[in-house]
């Protein structure tokens, strides 16, 4: 039994390193931002190996509708290199923590021409085989309202008012009927005190509220 | 008597069907190359229709909400009519039914007016009003007349 366990554990340890050679990179799927604001593009990775000192991150950018990708950021051997010639000159900032496997960048003062796809590629030697991950940046002039929010709000408010009116109507009728009932009980002085009625001795008396004359509604008749 | 009843129900159902078609079919604005509003914009390409969701502005969502509310109120009014038909006492009036139907017609009217006034903001100049929009305008007087008839009508035996 023990030898069997030992053999399986050795086999697993032998298998796992072969599978762990792939590094998995995570970024967001889409980022929405307003013109003139800043956006943080996050990038992190998962690797079976310890974070080495030669860990490197690189970001590339492909504008919407274009086929060319341009490199905008590279981090290697502890030094971040930002874009100093391209479209993001003086607008990039490295806000990641490579020791914590975070290679995020901050882009400041967005413009409509910054719409595009940003790709993050991370390498953790000797773990270098992996697929770069992309995040799509969408820059808006003003925040668009989600489809259906106002629709649902208007419908909800109107139907809510309808339900409220019906509830208030029935409440008023119930209160008026109760007042009429308690008045008529008091007028039959002493024979049927209210306490006895509440404990269920008034079988002959009708406790159904009387409909207000002239306001016959079919729903009341059904009730 | 039966003829009158059938006529009133037919009028109500006609208004209801027009409301349904106007709300569901997305042809409030149309041109030779495509249609748009209330729910999706479709363009006619060589391969066929290509549709995308309609613009998400505040006004078009208001029109959507108001059209749906008018359908709800008209259906409620029909249900209340059958309810009141069997439970109303002799000589009574169908006030509740008429109120709901008139409210439905007011909702359609406000929806059509909002669309007429605000649609130039998101609809191109080449587009003209489509048949769903016209059906909404036709449904408004039908629903209004139907509601007024209910209010005037008195129940006989």
PDB file of N, CA and C in Angstrom, chain A residues 69-124:
ATOM      1  N   UNK A  69       0.567  46.263 -35.094  1.00  0.00           N
ATOM      2  CA  UNK A  69       0.686  46.359 -33.644  1.00  0.00           C
ATOM      3  C   UNK A  69       1.976  47.102 -33.329  1.00  0.00           C
ATOM      4  N   UNK A  70       1.904  47.877 -32.271  1.00  0.00           N
ATOM      5  CA  UNK A  70       3.069  48.660 -31.878  1.00  0.00           C
ATOM      6  C   UNK A  70       3.341  48.367 -30.414  1.00  0.00           C
ATOM      7  N   UNK A  71       4.602  48.244 -30.072  1.00  0.00           N
ATOM      8  CA  UNK A  71       4.981  47.950 -28.696  1.00  0.00           C
ATOM      9  C   UNK A  71       4.922  49.235 -27.893  1.00  0.00           C
ATOM     10  N   UNK A  72       4.318  49.220 -26.733  1.00  0.00           N
ATOM     11  CA  UNK A  72       4.236  50.455 -25.958  1.00  0.00           C
ATOM     12  C   UNK A  72       4.860  50.340 -24.579  1.00  0.00           C
ATOM     13  N   UNK A  73       5.118  49.118 -24.119  1.00  0.00           N
ATOM     14  CA  UNK A  73       5.641  48.997 -22.756  1.00  0.00           C
ATOM     15  C   UNK A  73       6.443  47.714 -22.654  1.00  0.00           C
ATOM     16  N   UNK A  74       7.565  47.791 -21.934  1.00  0.00           N
ATOM     17  CA  UNK A  74       8.321  46.574 -21.682  1.00  0.00           C
ATOM     18  C   UNK A  74       8.959  46.678 -20.302  1.00  0.00           C
ATOM     19  N   UNK A  75       8.832  45.614 -19.534  1.00  0.00           N
ATOM     20  CA  UNK A  75       9.452  45.576 -18.205  1.00  0.00           C
ATOM     21  C   UNK A  75      10.384  44.373 -18.177  1.00  0.00           C
ATOM     22  N   UNK A  76      11.648  44.592 -17.848  1.00  0.00           N
ATOM     23  CA  UNK A  76      12.558  43.457 -17.757  1.00  0.00           C
ATOM     24  C   UNK A  76      13.669  43.778 -16.773  1.00  0.00           C
ATOM     25  N   UNK A  77      14.081  42.758 -16.041  1.00  0.00           N
ATOM     26  CA  UNK A  77      15.179  42.886 -15.087  1.00  0.00           C
ATOM     27  C   UNK A  77      14.969  44.061 -14.135  1.00  0.00           C
ATOM     28  N   UNK A  78      13.732  44.254 -13.707  1.00  0.00           N
ATOM     29  CA  UNK A  78      13.487  45.269 -12.689  1.00  0.00           C
ATOM     30  C   UNK A  78      13.353  46.684 -13.211  1.00  0.00           C
ATOM     31  N   UNK A  79      13.404  46.914 -14.516  1.00  0.00           N
ATOM     32  CA  UNK A  79      13.325  48.278 -15.055  1.00  0.00           C
ATOM     33  C   UNK A  79      12.150  48.358 -16.034  1.00  0.00           C
ATOM     34  N   UNK A  80      11.185  49.264 -15.804  1.00  0.00           N
ATOM     35  CA  UNK A  80      10.106  49.432 -16.793  1.00  0.00           C
ATOM     36  C   UNK A  80      10.529  50.418 -17.871  1.00  0.00           C
ATOM     37  N   UNK A  81      10.205  50.098 -19.117  1.00  0.00           N
ATOM     38  CA  UNK A  81      10.499  50.986 -20.248  1.00  0.00           C
ATOM     39  C   UNK A  81       9.184  51.435 -20.856  1.00  0.00           C
ATOM     40  N   UNK A  82       8.902  52.745 -20.781  1.00  0.00           N
ATOM     41  CA  UNK A  82       7.618  53.254 -21.271  1.00  0.00           C
ATOM     42  C   UNK A  82       7.777  53.820 -22.679  1.00  0.00           C
ATOM     43  N   UNK A  83       6.633  53.975 -23.325  1.00  0.00           N
ATOM     44  CA  UNK A  83       6.602  54.499 -24.688  1.00  0.00           C
ATOM     45  C   UNK A  83       7.054  55.961 -24.690  1.00  0.00           C
ATOM     46  N   UNK A  84       8.114  56.266 -25.476  1.00  0.00           N
ATOM     47  CA  UNK A  84       8.564  57.657 -25.528  1.00  0.00           C
ATOM     48  C   UNK A  84       8.565  58.211 -26.936  1.00  0.00           C
ATOM     49  N   UNK A  85       7.974  57.462 -27.882  1.00  0.00           N
ATOM     50  CA  UNK A  85       7.947  57.950 -29.258  1.00  0.00           C
ATOM     51  C   UNK A  85       6.576  57.779 -29.896  1.00  0.00           C
ATOM     52  N   UNK A  86       5.794  56.883 -29.338  1.00  0.00           N
ATOM     53  CA  UNK A  86       4.573  56.487 -30.031  1.00  0.00           C
ATOM     54  C   UNK A  86       3.353  57.274 -29.572  1.00  0.00           C
ATOM     55  N   UNK A  87       2.159  56.721 -29.804  1.00  0.00           N
ATOM     56  CA  UNK A  87       0.924  57.446 -29.493  1.00  0.00           C
ATOM     57  C   UNK A  87       0.706  57.657 -27.996  1.00  0.00           C
ATOM     58  N   UNK A  88       1.426  56.922 -27.156  1.00  0.00           N
ATOM     59  CA  UNK A  88       1.191  57.048 -25.719  1.00  0.00           C
ATOM     60  C   UNK A  88       2.352  57.739 -25.021  1.00  0.00           C
ATOM     61  N   UNK A  89       3.043  58.559 -25.759  1.00  0.00           N
ATOM     62  CA  UNK A  89       4.191  59.242 -25.180  1.00  0.00           C
ATOM     63  C   UNK A  89       3.751  60.101 -24.010  1.00  0.00           C
ATOM     64  N   UNK A  90       4.423  59.985 -22.889  1.00  0.00           N
ATOM     65  CA  UNK A  90       4.158  60.752 -21.660  1.00  0.00           C
ATOM     66  C   UNK A  90       2.802  60.479 -21.053  1.00  0.00           C
ATOM     67  N   UNK A  91       2.122  59.432 -21.514  1.00  0.00           N
ATOM     68  CA  UNK A  91       0.794  59.168 -20.952  1.00  0.00           C
ATOM     69  C   UNK A  91       0.742  57.851 -20.218  1.00  0.00           C
ATOM     70  N   UNK A  92       1.862  57.101 -20.267  1.00  0.00           N
ATOM     71  CA  UNK A  92       1.865  55.784 -19.642  1.00  0.00           C
ATOM     72  C   UNK A  92       2.502  55.843 -18.278  1.00  0.00           C
ATOM     73  N   UNK A  93       2.029  54.953 -17.414  1.00  0.00           N
ATOM     74  CA  UNK A  93       2.660  54.835 -16.103  1.00  0.00           C
ATOM     75  C   UNK A  93       2.576  53.378 -15.695  1.00  0.00           C
ATOM     76  N   UNK A  94       3.645  52.875 -15.134  1.00  0.00           N
ATOM     77  CA  UNK A  94       3.657  51.486 -14.700  1.00  0.00           C
ATOM     78  C   UNK A  94       3.175  51.415 -13.253  1.00  0.00           C
ATOM     79  N   UNK A  95       2.055  50.747 -13.028  1.00  0.00           N
ATOM     80  CA  UNK A  95       1.471  50.670 -11.685  1.00  0.00           C
ATOM     81  C   UNK A  95       1.409  49.230 -11.200  1.00  0.00           C
ATOM     82  N   UNK A  96       2.180  48.374 -11.818  1.00  0.00           N
ATOM     83  CA  UNK A  96       2.125  46.970 -11.429  1.00  0.00           C
ATOM     84  C   UNK A  96       3.160  46.637 -10.377  1.00  0.00           C
ATOM     85  N   UNK A  97       3.102  45.409  -9.914  1.00  0.00           N
ATOM     86  CA  UNK A  97       4.016  44.909  -8.900  1.00  0.00           C
ATOM     87  C   UNK A  97       4.552  43.567  -9.392  1.00  0.00           C
ATOM     88  N   UNK A  98       5.705  43.577 -10.076  1.00  0.00           N
ATOM     89  CA  UNK A  98       6.173  42.330 -10.688  1.00  0.00           C
ATOM     90  C   UNK A  98       6.421  41.231  -9.668  1.00  0.00           C
ATOM     91  N   UNK A  99       6.792  41.618  -8.445  1.00  0.00           N
ATOM     92  CA  UNK A  99       6.985  40.602  -7.419  1.00  0.00           C
ATOM     93  C   UNK A  99       5.684  39.878  -7.109  1.00  0.00           C
ATOM     94  N   UNK A 100       4.566  40.570  -7.271  1.00  0.00           N
ATOM     95  CA  UNK A 100       3.256  39.949  -7.045  1.00  0.00           C
ATOM     96  C   UNK A 100       2.612  39.528  -8.359  1.00  0.00           C
ATOM     97  N   UNK A 101       3.415  39.395  -9.392  1.00  0.00           N
ATOM     98  CA  UNK A 101       2.952  38.922 -10.697  1.00  0.00           C
ATOM     99  C   UNK A 101       1.915  39.860 -11.313  1.00  0.00           C
ATOM    100  N   UNK A 102       2.057  41.149 -11.066  1.00  0.00           N
ATOM    101  CA  UNK A 102       1.094  42.113 -11.601  1.00  0.00           C
ATOM    102  C   UNK A 102       1.828  43.051 -12.533  1.00  0.00           C
ATOM    103  N   UNK A 103       1.423  43.093 -13.775  1.00  0.00           N
ATOM    104  CA  UNK A 103       2.089  43.959 -14.740  1.00  0.00           C
ATOM    105  C   UNK A 103       1.141  44.994 -15.313  1.00  0.00           C
ATOM    106  N   UNK A 104       0.383  45.691 -14.454  1.00  0.00           N
ATOM    107  CA  UNK A 104      -0.636  46.617 -14.953  1.00  0.00           C
ATOM    108  C   UNK A 104      -0.039  47.950 -15.320  1.00  0.00           C
ATOM    109  N   UNK A 105      -0.667  48.590 -16.289  1.00  0.00           N
ATOM    110  CA  UNK A 105      -0.224  49.930 -16.715  1.00  0.00           C
ATOM    111  C   UNK A 105      -1.410  50.883 -16.625  1.00  0.00           C
ATOM    112  N   UNK A 106      -1.083  52.165 -16.490  1.00  0.00           N
ATOM    113  CA  UNK A 106      -2.105  53.210 -16.389  1.00  0.00           C
ATOM    114  C   UNK A 106      -1.945  54.145 -17.570  1.00  0.00           C
ATOM    115  N   UNK A 107      -3.029  54.351 -18.318  1.00  0.00           N
ATOM    116  CA  UNK A 107      -2.990  55.276 -19.451  1.00  0.00           C
ATOM    117  C   UNK A 107      -3.782  56.514 -19.045  1.00  0.00           C
ATOM    118  N   UNK A 108      -3.180  57.668 -19.190  1.00  0.00           N
ATOM    119  CA  UNK A 108      -3.809  58.916 -18.725  1.00  0.00           C
ATOM    120  C   UNK A 108      -4.359  59.696 -19.890  1.00  0.00           C
ATOM    121  N   UNK A 109      -5.378  60.502 -19.598  1.00  0.00           N
ATOM    122  CA  UNK A 109      -5.908  61.467 -20.553  1.00  0.00           C
ATOM    123  C   UNK A 109      -6.294  60.806 -21.879  1.00  0.00           C
ATOM    124  N   UNK A 110      -7.322  59.959 -21.806  1.00  0.00           N
ATOM    125  CA  UNK A 110      -7.700  59.179 -22.980  1.00  0.00           C
ATOM    126  C   UNK A 110      -8.317  60.043 -24.067  1.00  0.00           C
ATOM    127  N   UNK A 111      -8.217  59.529 -25.281  1.00  0.00           N
ATOM    128  CA  UNK A 111      -8.758  60.224 -26.430  1.00  0.00           C
ATOM    129  C   UNK A 111      -9.524  59.196 -27.266  1.00  0.00           C
ATOM    130  N   UNK A 112     -10.347  59.690 -28.184  1.00  0.00           N
ATOM    131  CA  UNK A 112     -11.128  58.758 -29.011  1.00  0.00           C
ATOM    132  C   UNK A 112     -10.228  57.917 -29.911  1.00  0.00           C
ATOM    133  N   UNK A 113      -9.025  58.428 -30.201  1.00  0.00           N
ATOM    134  CA  UNK A 113      -8.141  57.647 -31.065  1.00  0.00           C
ATOM    135  C   UNK A 113      -7.455  56.513 -30.327  1.00  0.00           C
ATOM    136  N   UNK A 114      -7.692  56.404 -29.003  1.00  0.00           N
ATOM    137  CA  UNK A 114      -7.073  55.318 -28.241  1.00  0.00           C
ATOM    138  C   UNK A 114      -7.896  54.049 -28.268  1.00  0.00           C
ATOM    139  N   UNK A 115      -8.994  54.049 -29.020  1.00  0.00           N
ATOM    140  CA  UNK A 115      -9.776  52.812 -29.123  1.00  0.00           C
ATOM    141  C   UNK A 115      -8.930  51.737 -29.781  1.00  0.00           C
ATOM    142  N   UNK A 116      -8.914  50.568 -29.189  1.00  0.00           N
ATOM    143  CA  UNK A 116      -8.138  49.494 -29.818  1.00  0.00           C
ATOM    144  C   UNK A 116      -7.954  48.330 -28.882  1.00  0.00           C
ATOM    145  N   UNK A 117      -7.047  47.438 -29.264  1.00  0.00           N
ATOM    146  CA  UNK A 117      -6.805  46.212 -28.494  1.00  0.00           C
ATOM    147  C   UNK A 117      -5.403  46.252 -27.914  1.00  0.00           C
ATOM    148  N   UNK A 118      -5.316  46.035 -26.602  1.00  0.00           N
ATOM    149  CA  UNK A 118      -4.030  46.006 -25.908  1.00  0.00           C
ATOM    150  C   UNK A 118      -3.714  44.566 -25.532  1.00  0.00           C
ATOM    151  N   UNK A 119      -2.518  44.127 -25.858  1.00  0.00           N
ATOM    152  CA  UNK A 119      -2.134  42.741 -25.593  1.00  0.00           C
ATOM    153  C   UNK A 119      -0.995  42.709 -24.591  1.00  0.00           C
ATOM    154  N   UNK A 120      -1.155  41.876 -23.572  1.00  0.00           N
ATOM    155  CA  UNK A 120      -0.131  41.738 -22.538  1.00  0.00           C
ATOM    156  C   UNK A 120       0.544  40.389 -22.701  1.00  0.00           C
ATOM    157  N   UNK A 121       1.860  40.385 -22.681  1.00  0.00           N
ATOM    158  CA  UNK A 121       2.616  39.139 -22.771  1.00  0.00           C
ATOM    159  C   UNK A 121       3.577  39.104 -21.593  1.00  0.00           C
ATOM    160  N   UNK A 122       3.492  38.059 -20.814  1.00  0.00           N
ATOM    161  CA  UNK A 122       4.352  37.953 -19.636  1.00  0.00           C
ATOM    162  C   UNK A 122       5.202  36.708 -19.747  1.00  0.00           C
ATOM    163  N   UNK A 123       6.451  36.811 -19.283  1.00  0.00           N
ATOM    164  CA  UNK A 123       7.339  35.656 -19.321  1.00  0.00           C
ATOM    165  C   UNK A 123       7.992  35.490 -17.969  1.00  0.00           C
ATOM    166  N   UNK A 124       8.006  34.275 -17.498  1.00  0.00           N
ATOM    167  CA  UNK A 124       8.573  33.976 -16.192  1.00  0.00           C
ATOM    168  C   UNK A 124       9.591  32.856 -16.384  1.00  0.00           C
TER     169      UNK A 124
END
